[in-house]
mmCIF file of N, CA and C in Angstrom:
data_model
loop_
_atom_site.group_PDB
_atom_site.id
_atom_site.type_symbol
_atom_site.label_atom_id
_atom_site.label_comp_id
_atom_site.label_asym_id
_atom_site.label_seq_id
_atom_site.Cartn_x
_atom_site.Cartn_y
_atom_site.Cartn_z
ATOM 1 N N GLU A 1 45.956 41.900 7.460
ATOM 2 C CA GLU A 1 46.160 42.129 8.898
ATOM 3 C C GLU A 1 44.830 42.494 9.582
ATOM 4 N N ARG A 2 44.052 43.313 8.924
ATOM 5 C CA ARG A 2 42.764 43.717 9.540
ATOM 6 C C ARG A 2 41.875 42.501 9.767
ATOM 7 N N VAL A 3 41.911 41.567 8.834
ATOM 8 C CA VAL A 3 41.060 40.370 8.986
ATOM 9 C C VAL A 3 41.442 39.633 10.261
ATOM 10 N N LYS A 4 42.744 39.504 10.520
ATOM 11 C CA LYS A 4 43.196 38.807 11.741
ATOM 12 C C LYS A 4 42.756 39.585 12.973
ATOM 13 N N GLU A 5 42.836 40.900 12.916
ATOM 14 C CA GLU A 5 42.449 41.716 14.083
ATOM 15 C C GLU A 5 40.977 41.483 14.419
ATOM 16 N N ARG A 6 40.147 41.374 13.391
ATOM 17 C CA ARG A 6 38.711 41.149 13.653
ATOM 18 C C ARG A 6 38.516 39.818 14.370
ATOM 19 N N ALA A 7 39.248 38.793 13.942
ATOM 20 C CA ALA A 7 39.116 37.474 14.575
ATOM 21 C C ALA A 7 39.612 37.537 16.020
ATOM 22 N N VAL A 8 40.695 38.295 16.230
ATOM 23 C CA VAL A 8 41.259 38.402 17.586
ATOM 24 C C VAL A 8 40.381 39.288 18.464
ATOM 25 N N HIS A 9 39.858 40.369 17.875
ATOM 26 C CA HIS A 9 39.022 41.290 18.664
ATOM 27 C C HIS A 9 37.623 41.398 18.041
ATOM 28 N N PRO A 10 36.809 40.379 18.203
ATOM 29 C CA PRO A 10 35.458 40.405 17.619
ATOM 30 C C PRO A 10 34.622 41.552 18.189
ATOM 31 N N SER A 11 34.949 41.961 19.417
ATOM 32 C CA SER A 11 34.197 43.052 20.048
ATOM 33 C C SER A 11 34.468 44.375 19.337
ATOM 34 N N GLU A 12 35.653 44.486 18.736
ATOM 35 C CA GLU A 12 35.989 45.745 18.066
ATOM 36 C C GLU A 12 35.395 45.811 16.657
ATOM 37 N N VAL A 13 34.934 44.694 16.162
ATOM 38 C CA VAL A 13 34.382 44.679 14.802
ATOM 39 C C VAL A 13 33.219 45.657 14.675
ATOM 40 N N PRO A 14 32.171 45.535 15.503
ATOM 41 C CA PRO A 14 31.032 46.454 15.414
ATOM 42 C C PRO A 14 31.439 47.888 15.733
ATOM 43 N N PHE A 15 32.407 48.023 16.642
ATOM 44 C CA PHE A 15 32.842 49.360 17.027
ATOM 45 C C PHE A 15 33.486 50.061 15.839
ATOM 46 N N ARG A 16 34.352 49.347 15.127
ATOM 47 C CA ARG A 16 35.017 49.959 13.962
ATOM 48 C C ARG A 16 33.997 50.244 12.877
ATOM 49 N N SER A 17 33.035 49.353 12.725
ATOM 50 C CA SER A 17 32.013 49.552 11.702
ATOM 51 C C SER A 17 31.268 50.860 11.974
ATOM 52 N N SER A 18 30.979 51.122 13.248
ATOM 53 C CA SER A 18 30.268 52.352 13.610
ATOM 54 C C SER A 18 31.138 53.560 13.285
ATOM 55 N N SER A 19 32.430 53.447 13.543
ATOM 56 C CA SER A 19 33.334 54.575 13.273
ATOM 57 C C SER A 19 33.357 54.859 11.775
ATOM 58 N N GLN A 20 33.408 53.804 10.964
ATOM 59 C CA GLN A 20 33.441 54.001 9.519
ATOM 60 C C GLN A 20 32.121 54.598 9.052
ATOM 61 N N ALA A 21 31.035 54.187 9.669
ATOM 62 C CA ALA A 21 29.722 54.693 9.275
ATOM 63 C C ALA A 21 29.660 56.198 9.534
ATOM 64 N N LEU A 22 30.231 56.639 10.661
ATOM 65 C CA LEU A 22 30.225 58.069 10.984
ATOM 66 C C LEU A 22 31.063 58.825 9.963
ATOM 67 N N LEU A 23 32.168 58.206 9.551
ATOM 68 C CA LEU A 23 33.032 58.888 8.585
ATOM 69 C C LEU A 23 32.297 58.961 7.247
#
């Protein structure tokens, strides 16, 4: 499901990556 979300929301891909990096 996450893979599909990235394709649908490419703008959120870098945003989520930053959130994971902070965690």
